[in-house]
Amino acid sequence: MEQPKRRIALLGSTGSIGTQTLDVIERLEKVGRRFDVIGLATGSNVDLLVEQAERHRPRAVSVASEDAVGEVRRRLPDVEVHHGPEGLLYLSERDDVDVLVNAVYGAAGLPPTLAALALGKTVGLANKESLVIGGDSIQDLLASHGGGLLSIDSEHHALHQCLHGHGPDDIERLILTASGGPFLHADPESLASVTPEDALEHPTWAMGRRITIDSATMVNKAFEVVVAHHLYGVEYDRIDVVIHPDSYVHSLVEFKEGSIKAELGPRDMRIPIQNLLIDPERVDTGLPRLRFDEPLQLNLLPFEESRFPAYSAVLAAAREGGSALAAINAADEVLVYRFLDREIWFPHIAAGLAAVLARWRAEKKGEPRDRSPELPWLLEVDRWARDEARRLTFESDS
Ligand code: NDP
Ligand code: MG
C-alpha cells in the first residue's frame, strides 16, 4: 500500500538540526516513506537555502531579513519568498502543512509553535525555548485544539521511549543525562579566564553556537528539565540530572517500585528526528549504531549543582512561573553573545542571569496570575530582559 505523504514546514533548515532533518527525510524517502517539504525557513544562509530548495522543491521559503528577499526571488523564481517573523508564521499556518519542524534557536521560535498548535497541527520541537518561555500557553493550546507535540532532543526522545506504555502514576522520577560540557572537571577559579573557543569545544555533540555555550553553563540542561516538566507533568522536585560524559545513555526513568529504564544509542540527533517524523513506526535508514565490540562503561556521576550556578538561576526562574523564564531565556541569549564577543567573561553569564532574575522579581513579579501569560506580554518581558542584560556591568575580576 502506498504510504501517505507527510507535509512538512521546516524552520531553521540551514542549522544543525535543520540540515540533519533534511538528511533524514532523504533517507526515509529511499525506503519508501513519502514527504512533501512545503516550506523552508532560514536566517541569512541564502546559498544553503537555495541548494536545499533545489533538492526539496518547497512551495515557499522565508529568510530573516527583507534585504535577502530580492536575491532569493531571483535564484528561486518558482518559489514564494517571505521574510521576518511573519514569514515564519506564514509557513507554520499554511493549510497544506501537517507537521511543523521548528529548529530555529531562541525566542523567535515561540510564535510559530503557538500558531501551528492553535491550528491543531503537529509540532516537532527542537526549539526548546518555545516550551521554556511559553510552556503554560502551549499546554492550554494542546488541551483546547488537539494538536500534537514531540520534542526533538535526545533526552526527551529517550524519556518518550522509556515512558511508552506507562501512566503518570507509574513514575517516581525522570533522570536526564548531561555530558557535563567542556568544564566538568575544571577548577571553578580557572573558569574566569576561559575563552569562547574553549567553551565552544563540546566534548561529545556538534551543535549550534548558543546551545554549545548553554551546554557549558548547563543552562541547556536546565531548559531540558523545564521541557520535561511540561511534556510529562512531573514536578521539578522529581526531575534529576546525572552526569554521563560518554553521552550514549540519553536519559532514564525511575518507576515507583524502583526499577529504572534507560534509552541508549549513538550520539546522533538523526535518530530522534527520524522517530519524530514517522512516529511510532521504526525503519532502518542506515544510521550509525552502538556496537558492543568494545567494552562500554556505564559511567554515571552525581551532578554537583553548586558548580553550575547558571543551572540554579534557570530552575529558580522556573519555580517562579509566569514570565520569569521568558526573562531568563532572553537574558541568556544576550549574555551568551556578549561572552562570544569577548565583552564579558564566562562566569558573568551565570551572574547576569541571577541579576536579571532579581530585577524581574523586583519589577515584574506582580504580573496578573489568573491565566497563562499571553504572547504579547511574554515578548514585552523578553525585550525588557534583553535591555537589562545588555546594560549589565560586571566586576572585571570575577
Ligand atoms: P543552529 O544555530 O545550528 O541553527 C539555527 C537555525 O535557525 C539556522 O537555520 C538559522 O539560519 C536559523 N535562524 C536563526 N535565526 C532565525 C530567524 N530569525 N528566522 C529564521 N531562521 C533563523 O542551531 P541548532 O540547530 O543547534 O539549534 C536549533 C534549536 O534546536 C535550538 O533551540 C536548540 O536548543 C535545539 N536543539 C539543538 C540540538 C543540536 O544537537 N543541535 C539538540 C537539541 C535541541 P542561518 O543558518 O541562516 O543562521
Ligand atoms: Mg539535549
Short mmCIF file of C-alpha atoms and ligand atoms in Angstrom, two decimals:
data_model
loop_
_atom_site.label_atom_id
_atom_site.label_comp_id
_atom_site.label_asym_id
_atom_site.label_seq_id
_atom_site.Cartn_x
_atom_site.Cartn_y
_atom_site.Cartn_z
CA MET A 1 0.00 0.00 0.00
CA GLU A 2 1.28 3.48 -0.85
CA GLN A 3 2.41 5.45 2.19
CA PRO A 4 0.58 8.75 2.88
CA LYS A 5 2.64 11.89 2.24
CA ARG A 6 3.72 13.87 5.28
CA ARG A 7 3.57 17.59 4.51
CA ILE A 8 6.25 19.48 6.39
CA ALA A 9 7.43 23.01 7.06
CA LEU A 10 10.99 23.19 8.43
CA LEU A 11 12.09 26.34 10.25
CA GLY A 12 15.86 26.70 10.71
CA SER A 13 16.62 24.43 7.75
CA THR A 14 20.26 25.56 7.45
CA GLY A 15 21.18 24.86 11.09
CA SER A 16 22.49 21.78 12.82
CA ILE A 17 19.04 20.22 13.41
CA GLY A 18 17.62 21.60 10.15
CA THR A 19 20.27 20.03 7.91
CA GLN A 20 20.01 16.73 9.79
CA THR A 21 16.22 16.79 9.34
CA LEU A 22 16.60 17.07 5.56
CA ASP A 23 19.17 14.27 5.61
CA VAL A 24 16.68 12.04 7.47
CA ILE A 25 13.89 12.93 5.03
CA GLU A 26 16.12 11.83 2.13
CA ARG A 27 16.97 8.58 3.92
CA LEU A 28 13.30 7.88 4.64
CA GLU A 29 12.35 8.61 1.03
CA LYS A 30 14.87 5.99 -0.08
CA VAL A 31 12.96 3.38 1.97
CA GLY A 32 9.56 4.34 0.59
CA ARG A 33 8.30 6.97 3.06
CA ARG A 34 6.85 9.99 1.29
CA PHE A 35 7.32 13.63 2.25
CA ASP A 36 6.30 16.94 0.79
CA VAL A 37 8.59 19.69 2.05
CA ILE A 38 6.16 22.58 1.74
CA GLY A 39 8.28 25.31 3.34
CA LEU A 40 11.84 26.05 4.43
CA ALA A 41 12.94 28.97 6.61
CA THR A 42 16.40 30.19 7.41
CA GLY A 43 18.21 33.16 8.92
CA SER A 44 20.80 34.51 6.49
CA ASN A 45 22.43 31.49 4.82
CA VAL A 46 20.95 32.10 1.37
CA ASP A 47 23.36 29.83 -0.53
CA LEU A 48 22.44 26.78 1.51
CA LEU A 49 18.74 27.66 1.44
CA VAL A 50 18.84 27.81 -2.38
CA GLU A 51 20.67 24.48 -2.56
CA GLN A 52 18.09 22.90 -0.22
CA ALA A 53 15.20 24.36 -2.20
CA GLU A 54 16.60 22.98 -5.46
CA ARG A 55 16.68 19.50 -3.91
CA HIS A 56 13.40 19.53 -1.98
CA ARG A 57 11.24 21.84 -4.16
CA PRO A 58 9.31 23.68 -1.42
CA ARG A 59 6.38 25.94 -2.38
CA ALA A 60 7.54 28.74 -0.08
CA VAL A 61 10.69 29.83 1.72
CA SER A 62 11.43 32.51 4.29
CA VAL A 63 14.57 34.43 5.25
CA ALA A 64 15.17 36.55 8.36
CA SER A 65 15.86 39.88 6.62
CA GLU A 66 13.91 41.65 3.88
CA ASP A 67 17.27 42.59 2.29
CA ALA A 68 17.80 38.98 1.17
CA VAL A 69 14.37 38.60 -0.47
CA GLY A 70 15.37 40.00 -3.89
CA GLU A 71 18.32 37.65 -4.28
CA VAL A 72 16.28 34.59 -3.20
CA ARG A 73 13.45 35.51 -5.65
CA ARG A 74 15.99 35.81 -8.46
CA ARG A 75 17.60 32.45 -7.66
CA LEU A 76 14.31 30.60 -6.94
CA PRO A 77 11.85 32.14 -9.42
CA ASP A 78 9.15 29.47 -8.91
CA VAL A 79 9.05 29.70 -5.12
CA GLU A 80 7.14 32.14 -2.89
CA VAL A 81 9.63 34.14 -0.79
CA HIS A 82 8.69 35.56 2.62
CA HIS A 83 10.72 37.16 5.36
CA GLY A 84 10.96 38.03 9.04
CA PRO A 85 8.78 36.76 11.88
CA GLU A 86 5.71 36.95 9.59
CA GLY A 87 7.44 34.59 7.16
CA LEU A 88 7.88 32.00 9.92
CA LEU A 89 4.21 32.37 10.89
CA TYR A 90 3.07 32.09 7.28
CA LEU A 91 4.88 28.78 6.80
CA SER A 92 3.62 27.44 10.12
CA GLU A 93 -0.02 28.27 9.42
CA ARG A 94 -0.34 27.12 5.80
CA ASP A 95 -3.30 24.78 5.23
CA ASP A 96 -1.12 22.32 3.36
CA VAL A 97 1.32 21.86 6.29
CA ASP A 98 0.57 18.99 8.69
CA VAL A 99 3.84 18.91 10.63
CA LEU A 100 5.93 21.89 11.68
CA VAL A 101 9.55 21.05 12.49
CA ASN A 102 10.73 24.05 14.48
CA ALA A 103 14.53 24.20 14.61
CA VAL A 104 15.26 27.91 14.85
CA TYR A 105 17.04 28.95 18.01
CA GLY A 106 15.84 31.31 20.67
CA ALA A 107 12.64 33.19 21.39
CA ALA A 108 11.98 33.62 17.63
CA GLY A 109 10.70 30.03 17.70
CA LEU A 110 7.79 30.63 20.10
CA PRO A 111 5.23 32.43 17.88
CA PRO A 112 5.39 29.77 15.11
CA THR A 113 4.94 26.98 17.68
CA LEU A 114 1.87 28.69 19.16
CA ALA A 115 0.45 29.43 15.70
CA ALA A 116 0.77 25.82 14.49
CA LEU A 117 -0.72 24.39 17.69
CA ALA A 118 -3.62 26.86 17.54
CA LEU A 119 -4.48 25.24 14.19
CA GLY A 120 -4.24 21.72 15.63
CA LYS A 121 -1.06 20.81 13.74
CA THR A 122 1.71 18.53 14.97
CA VAL A 123 4.90 20.26 16.05
CA GLY A 124 8.32 18.60 16.19
CA LEU A 125 10.09 20.88 18.58
CA ALA A 126 13.84 21.27 18.56
CA ASN A 127 13.31 24.88 19.64
CA LYS A 128 13.14 24.09 23.36
CA GLU A 129 12.87 27.82 24.08
CA SER A 130 9.21 27.58 22.92
CA LEU A 131 8.35 25.42 25.93
CA VAL A 132 10.74 27.24 28.25
CA ILE A 133 9.11 30.61 27.58
CA GLY A 134 5.56 29.64 26.67
CA GLY A 135 5.06 26.26 28.38
CA ASP A 136 1.77 27.18 30.02
CA SER A 137 0.25 28.65 26.83
CA ILE A 138 1.38 25.58 24.88
CA GLN A 139 -0.33 23.28 27.38
CA ASP A 140 -3.53 25.32 27.05
CA LEU A 141 -3.40 25.09 23.24
CA LEU A 142 -2.76 21.35 23.25
CA ALA A 143 -5.73 20.85 25.55
CA SER A 144 -8.08 23.04 23.51
CA HIS A 145 -7.01 22.43 19.88
CA GLY A 146 -5.90 18.80 19.87
CA GLY A 147 -2.58 19.24 18.06
CA GLY A 148 0.48 17.13 18.82
CA LEU A 149 3.86 17.97 20.30
CA LEU A 150 7.02 15.89 20.19
CA SER A 151 10.43 17.09 21.29
CA ILE A 152 13.48 16.69 19.07
CA ASP A 153 16.03 16.45 21.83
CA SER A 154 17.97 13.31 22.65
CA GLU A 155 16.90 13.48 26.32
CA HIS A 156 13.15 13.89 25.70
CA HIS A 157 13.27 11.36 22.90
CA ALA A 158 14.76 8.95 25.46
CA LEU A 159 12.06 9.76 28.03
CA HIS A 160 9.41 9.28 25.34
CA GLN A 161 10.78 5.79 24.61
CA CYS A 162 11.10 4.84 28.31
CA LEU A 163 7.59 6.07 29.18
CA HIS A 164 5.86 4.16 26.41
CA GLY A 165 3.04 2.15 28.00
CA HIS A 166 3.25 3.88 31.40
CA GLY A 167 0.99 6.46 33.03
CA PRO A 168 1.92 9.41 35.27
CA ASP A 169 1.22 7.39 38.43
CA ASP A 170 3.93 4.87 37.50
CA ILE A 171 6.72 7.45 37.51
CA GLU A 172 8.94 8.03 40.53
CA ARG A 173 11.33 10.44 38.80
CA LEU A 174 12.79 11.43 35.46
CA ILE A 175 16.58 11.43 35.21
CA LEU A 176 18.17 13.49 32.45
CA THR A 177 21.74 12.74 31.48
CA ALA A 178 24.21 15.57 30.88
CA SER A 179 27.66 15.27 29.36
CA GLY A 180 28.82 17.96 31.77
CA GLY A 181 30.24 20.07 28.93
CA PRO A 182 33.89 21.03 28.47
CA PHE A 183 34.36 22.33 32.04
CA LEU A 184 33.06 19.35 34.00
CA HIS A 185 36.33 18.83 35.85
CA ALA A 186 37.63 22.39 35.69
CA ASP A 187 38.67 24.13 38.87
CA PRO A 188 35.98 26.84 39.42
CA GLU A 189 38.70 29.52 39.73
CA SER A 190 40.01 28.72 36.25
CA LEU A 191 36.59 29.37 34.64
CA ALA A 192 37.14 33.11 34.95
CA SER A 193 39.62 33.04 32.10
CA VAL A 194 38.11 30.54 29.63
CA THR A 195 37.77 31.81 26.08
CA PRO A 196 34.84 31.41 23.67
CA GLU A 197 36.98 28.86 21.78
CA ASP A 198 37.38 26.75 24.96
CA ALA A 199 33.64 26.91 25.65
CA LEU A 200 32.69 26.04 22.05
CA GLU A 201 34.72 22.83 22.29
CA HIS A 202 31.86 20.48 23.25
CA PRO A 203 33.24 17.05 24.17
CA THR A 204 30.55 14.90 22.54
CA TRP A 205 27.98 16.78 20.39
CA ALA A 206 28.41 19.19 17.42
CA MET A 207 25.63 21.80 17.67
CA GLY A 208 24.85 25.47 17.05
CA ARG A 209 26.85 28.12 18.95
CA ARG A 210 24.29 29.19 21.51
CA ILE A 211 23.33 25.67 22.59
CA THR A 212 27.02 24.75 22.84
CA ILE A 213 27.68 27.60 25.29
CA ASP A 214 24.42 26.73 27.07
CA SER A 215 25.79 23.21 27.48
CA ALA A 216 28.96 24.54 29.09
CA THR A 217 26.95 26.61 31.61
CA MET A 218 24.27 23.86 31.98
CA VAL A 219 21.56 26.36 31.01
CA ASN A 220 20.72 23.88 28.27
CA LYS A 221 20.20 21.09 30.82
CA ALA A 222 18.03 23.35 32.98
CA PHE A 223 15.93 24.18 29.90
CA GLU A 224 15.56 20.46 29.24
CA VAL A 225 14.32 19.96 32.81
CA VAL A 226 11.68 22.65 32.17
CA VAL A 227 10.69 20.97 28.89
CA ALA A 228 10.39 17.57 30.62
CA HIS A 229 8.22 19.16 33.31
CA HIS A 230 5.82 20.50 30.68
CA LEU A 231 5.83 17.41 28.45
CA TYR A 232 5.18 14.90 31.22
CA GLY A 233 3.56 16.95 34.01
CA VAL A 234 6.23 15.87 36.51
CA GLU A 235 7.06 18.46 39.16
CA TYR A 236 10.58 19.90 39.34
CA ASP A 237 11.49 18.07 42.56
CA ARG A 238 11.10 14.75 40.74
CA ILE A 239 13.33 15.59 37.77
CA ASP A 240 17.01 14.93 38.38
CA VAL A 241 20.18 15.31 36.38
CA VAL A 242 23.05 12.85 36.31
CA ILE A 243 26.41 13.40 34.61
CA HIS A 244 27.23 10.94 31.85
CA PRO A 245 30.33 12.12 29.99
CA ASP A 246 30.06 9.48 27.24
CA SER A 247 26.57 10.59 26.13
CA TYR A 248 25.30 7.23 24.96
CA VAL A 249 22.64 6.89 27.68
CA HIS A 250 20.26 9.65 26.63
CA SER A 251 18.04 9.66 29.76
CA LEU A 252 16.34 7.38 32.28
CA VAL A 253 13.03 6.93 34.07
CA GLU A 254 12.76 5.50 37.57
CA PHE A 255 9.41 3.84 38.31
CA LYS A 256 7.55 3.64 41.62
CA GLU A 257 8.85 0.20 42.60
CA GLY A 258 12.49 1.18 41.98
CA SER A 259 13.26 -0.23 38.54
CA ILE A 260 14.87 2.07 36.01
CA LYS A 261 14.55 2.14 32.24
CA ALA A 262 17.20 3.86 30.13
CA GLU A 263 17.43 4.59 26.42
CA LEU A 264 20.84 4.08 24.79
CA GLY A 265 22.02 4.90 21.33
CA PRO A 266 24.75 6.52 19.28
CA ARG A 267 25.32 10.26 19.65
CA ASP A 268 23.34 11.14 16.57
CA MET A 269 20.36 13.51 16.55
CA ARG A 270 19.07 11.89 13.37
CA ILE A 271 17.60 9.01 15.42
CA PRO A 272 15.27 11.27 17.45
CA ILE A 273 14.49 13.23 14.27
CA GLN A 274 13.60 10.07 12.34
CA ASN A 275 11.39 8.75 15.13
CA LEU A 276 9.62 12.09 15.27
CA LEU A 277 8.97 12.13 11.52
CA ILE A 278 7.44 8.65 11.33
CA ASP A 279 6.35 8.09 14.95
CA PRO A 280 5.55 5.35 16.02
CA GLU A 281 6.98 3.42 13.05
CA ARG A 282 10.61 2.16 13.03
CA VAL A 283 12.69 1.55 9.93
CA ASP A 284 16.39 1.08 9.16
CA THR A 285 17.76 4.03 7.17
CA GLY A 286 21.41 3.18 7.66
CA LEU A 287 22.08 5.46 10.62
CA PRO A 288 25.07 4.64 12.85
CA ARG A 289 24.57 2.13 15.67
CA LEU A 290 26.12 1.38 19.03
CA ARG A 291 28.33 -1.68 18.63
CA PHE A 292 29.41 -3.81 21.55
CA ASP A 293 32.72 -4.97 20.12
CA GLU A 294 34.48 -2.65 22.62
CA PRO A 295 33.62 -2.64 26.36
CA LEU A 296 31.11 0.10 27.24
CA GLN A 297 31.43 1.52 30.75
CA LEU A 298 28.23 2.79 32.35
CA ASN A 299 29.74 5.95 33.76
CA LEU A 300 27.08 7.94 35.67
CA LEU A 301 28.35 10.61 38.07
CA PRO A 302 26.50 12.80 40.59
CA PHE A 303 25.55 16.25 39.32
CA GLU A 304 27.10 18.89 41.58
CA GLU A 305 24.66 21.73 41.05
CA SER A 306 26.78 24.17 43.08
CA ARG A 307 29.38 24.06 40.28
CA PHE A 308 26.81 25.30 37.76
CA PRO A 309 25.17 28.49 39.12
CA ALA A 310 23.52 29.25 35.76
CA TYR A 311 21.57 25.99 36.09
CA SER A 312 20.31 27.09 39.51
CA ALA A 313 19.28 30.51 38.17
CA VAL A 314 17.14 28.90 35.45
CA LEU A 315 15.49 26.49 37.90
CA ALA A 316 14.80 29.36 40.31
CA ALA A 317 13.04 31.19 37.45
CA ALA A 318 11.13 28.02 36.56
CA ARG A 319 9.79 27.80 40.11
CA GLU A 320 8.67 31.46 39.94
CA GLY A 321 6.47 30.70 36.92
CA GLY A 322 4.75 33.46 34.91
CA SER A 323 7.16 35.32 32.64
CA ALA A 324 10.31 34.64 34.70
CA LEU A 325 11.66 32.12 32.19
CA ALA A 326 10.94 34.47 29.28
CA ALA A 327 13.22 36.95 31.06
CA ILE A 328 15.90 34.35 31.75
CA ASN A 329 15.91 33.00 28.21
CA ALA A 330 16.21 36.50 26.72
CA ALA A 331 18.97 37.43 29.16
CA ASP A 332 20.83 34.23 28.37
CA GLU A 333 20.68 34.87 24.61
CA VAL A 334 22.22 38.32 25.14
CA LEU A 335 24.81 37.17 27.70
CA VAL A 336 25.96 34.23 25.54
CA TYR A 337 26.62 36.56 22.62
CA ARG A 338 28.31 39.14 24.88
CA PHE A 339 30.62 36.31 26.01
CA LEU A 340 31.23 35.14 22.42
CA ASP A 341 32.05 38.77 21.50
CA ARG A 342 34.55 38.87 24.40
CA GLU A 343 32.69 41.68 26.18
CA ILE A 344 32.18 39.63 29.35
CA TRP A 345 33.80 36.60 30.96
CA PHE A 346 32.30 33.13 31.22
CA PRO A 347 31.18 33.35 34.92
CA HIS A 348 29.35 36.59 34.06
CA ILE A 349 26.74 34.56 32.16
CA ALA A 350 25.55 32.94 35.41
CA ALA A 351 25.96 36.17 37.40
CA GLY A 352 23.98 38.05 34.74
CA LEU A 353 21.13 35.53 34.83
CA ALA A 354 20.88 35.85 38.61
CA ALA A 355 20.92 39.66 38.32
CA VAL A 356 18.16 39.72 35.70
CA LEU A 357 16.07 37.31 37.77
CA ALA A 358 16.47 39.59 40.81
CA ARG A 359 15.29 42.54 38.72
CA TRP A 360 12.37 40.52 37.35
CA ARG A 361 11.36 39.78 40.96
CA ALA A 362 11.52 43.47 41.80
CA GLU A 363 9.73 44.78 38.69
CA LYS A 364 7.62 42.09 37.01
CA LYS A 365 6.60 39.60 39.65
CA GLY A 366 3.31 41.42 40.20
CA GLU A 367 2.05 40.49 36.71
CA PRO A 368 -1.52 39.11 36.51
CA ARG A 369 -1.54 35.42 37.51
CA ASP A 370 -5.14 34.43 36.81
CA ARG A 371 -4.17 32.80 33.50
CA SER A 372 -1.07 31.81 31.47
CA PRO A 373 0.92 34.85 30.31
CA GLU A 374 -0.16 35.85 26.79
CA LEU A 375 2.32 36.11 23.91
CA PRO A 376 2.43 39.97 23.76
CA TRP A 377 3.33 40.10 27.46
CA LEU A 378 6.00 37.41 27.08
CA LEU A 379 7.51 39.33 24.16
CA GLU A 380 7.43 42.55 26.18
CA VAL A 381 9.27 40.83 29.07
CA ASP A 382 11.69 39.35 26.53
CA ARG A 383 12.55 42.86 25.23
CA TRP A 384 12.86 44.24 28.76
CA ALA A 385 15.22 41.42 29.84
CA ARG A 386 17.39 41.85 26.74
CA ASP A 387 17.84 45.54 27.58
CA GLU A 388 18.67 44.68 31.18
CA ALA A 389 21.21 42.04 30.10
CA ARG A 390 22.84 44.41 27.60
CA ARG A 391 23.26 47.09 30.25
CA LEU A 392 24.70 44.84 32.98
CA THR A 393 28.25 45.63 34.02
CA PHE A 394 30.44 43.24 35.98
CA GLU A 395 33.47 43.47 38.21
CA SER A 396 36.35 42.57 35.89
CA ASP A 397 37.97 40.28 38.45
CA SER A 398 35.07 37.82 38.90
P1 NDP B 1 21.87 26.43 14.67
O1 NDP B 1 22.43 27.71 15.13
O2 NDP B 1 22.76 25.42 14.07
O3 NDP B 1 20.68 26.69 13.63
C1 NDP B 1 19.66 27.65 13.82
C2 NDP B 1 18.84 27.79 12.55
O4 NDP B 1 17.87 28.83 12.73
C3 NDP B 1 19.63 28.19 11.31
O5 NDP B 1 19.00 27.61 10.18
C4 NDP B 1 19.48 29.70 11.28
O6 NDP B 1 19.68 30.25 9.98
C5 NDP B 1 18.02 29.80 11.68
N1 NDP B 1 17.62 31.09 12.20
C6 NDP B 1 18.25 31.82 13.13
N2 NDP B 1 17.56 32.95 13.37
C7 NDP B 1 16.47 32.92 12.56
C8 NDP B 1 15.39 33.81 12.33
N3 NDP B 1 15.27 34.95 12.99
N4 NDP B 1 14.48 33.45 11.40
C9 NDP B 1 14.59 32.28 10.73
N5 NDP B 1 15.58 31.41 10.92
C10 NDP B 1 16.51 31.74 11.82
O7 NDP B 1 21.09 25.83 15.93
P2 NDP B 1 20.77 24.31 16.28
O8 NDP B 1 20.25 23.59 15.08
O9 NDP B 1 21.89 23.70 17.06
O10 NDP B 1 19.60 24.52 17.33
C11 NDP B 1 18.30 24.90 16.93
C12 NDP B 1 17.35 24.61 18.08
O11 NDP B 1 17.38 23.22 18.34
C13 NDP B 1 17.73 25.31 19.40
O12 NDP B 1 16.58 25.68 20.07
C14 NDP B 1 18.47 24.20 20.17
O13 NDP B 1 18.34 24.37 21.58
C15 NDP B 1 17.71 22.98 19.70
N6 NDP B 1 18.43 21.72 19.81
C16 NDP B 1 19.58 21.51 19.11
C17 NDP B 1 20.27 20.32 19.22
C18 NDP B 1 21.50 20.06 18.42
O14 NDP B 1 22.06 18.94 18.51
N7 NDP B 1 21.98 20.98 17.63
C19 NDP B 1 19.80 19.25 20.10
C20 NDP B 1 18.54 19.54 20.72
C21 NDP B 1 17.90 20.74 20.60
P3 NDP B 1 21.19 30.67 9.47
O15 NDP B 1 21.89 29.38 9.20
O16 NDP B 1 20.96 31.42 8.23
O17 NDP B 1 21.78 31.47 10.58
MG MG B 2 19.66 17.70 24.62
#
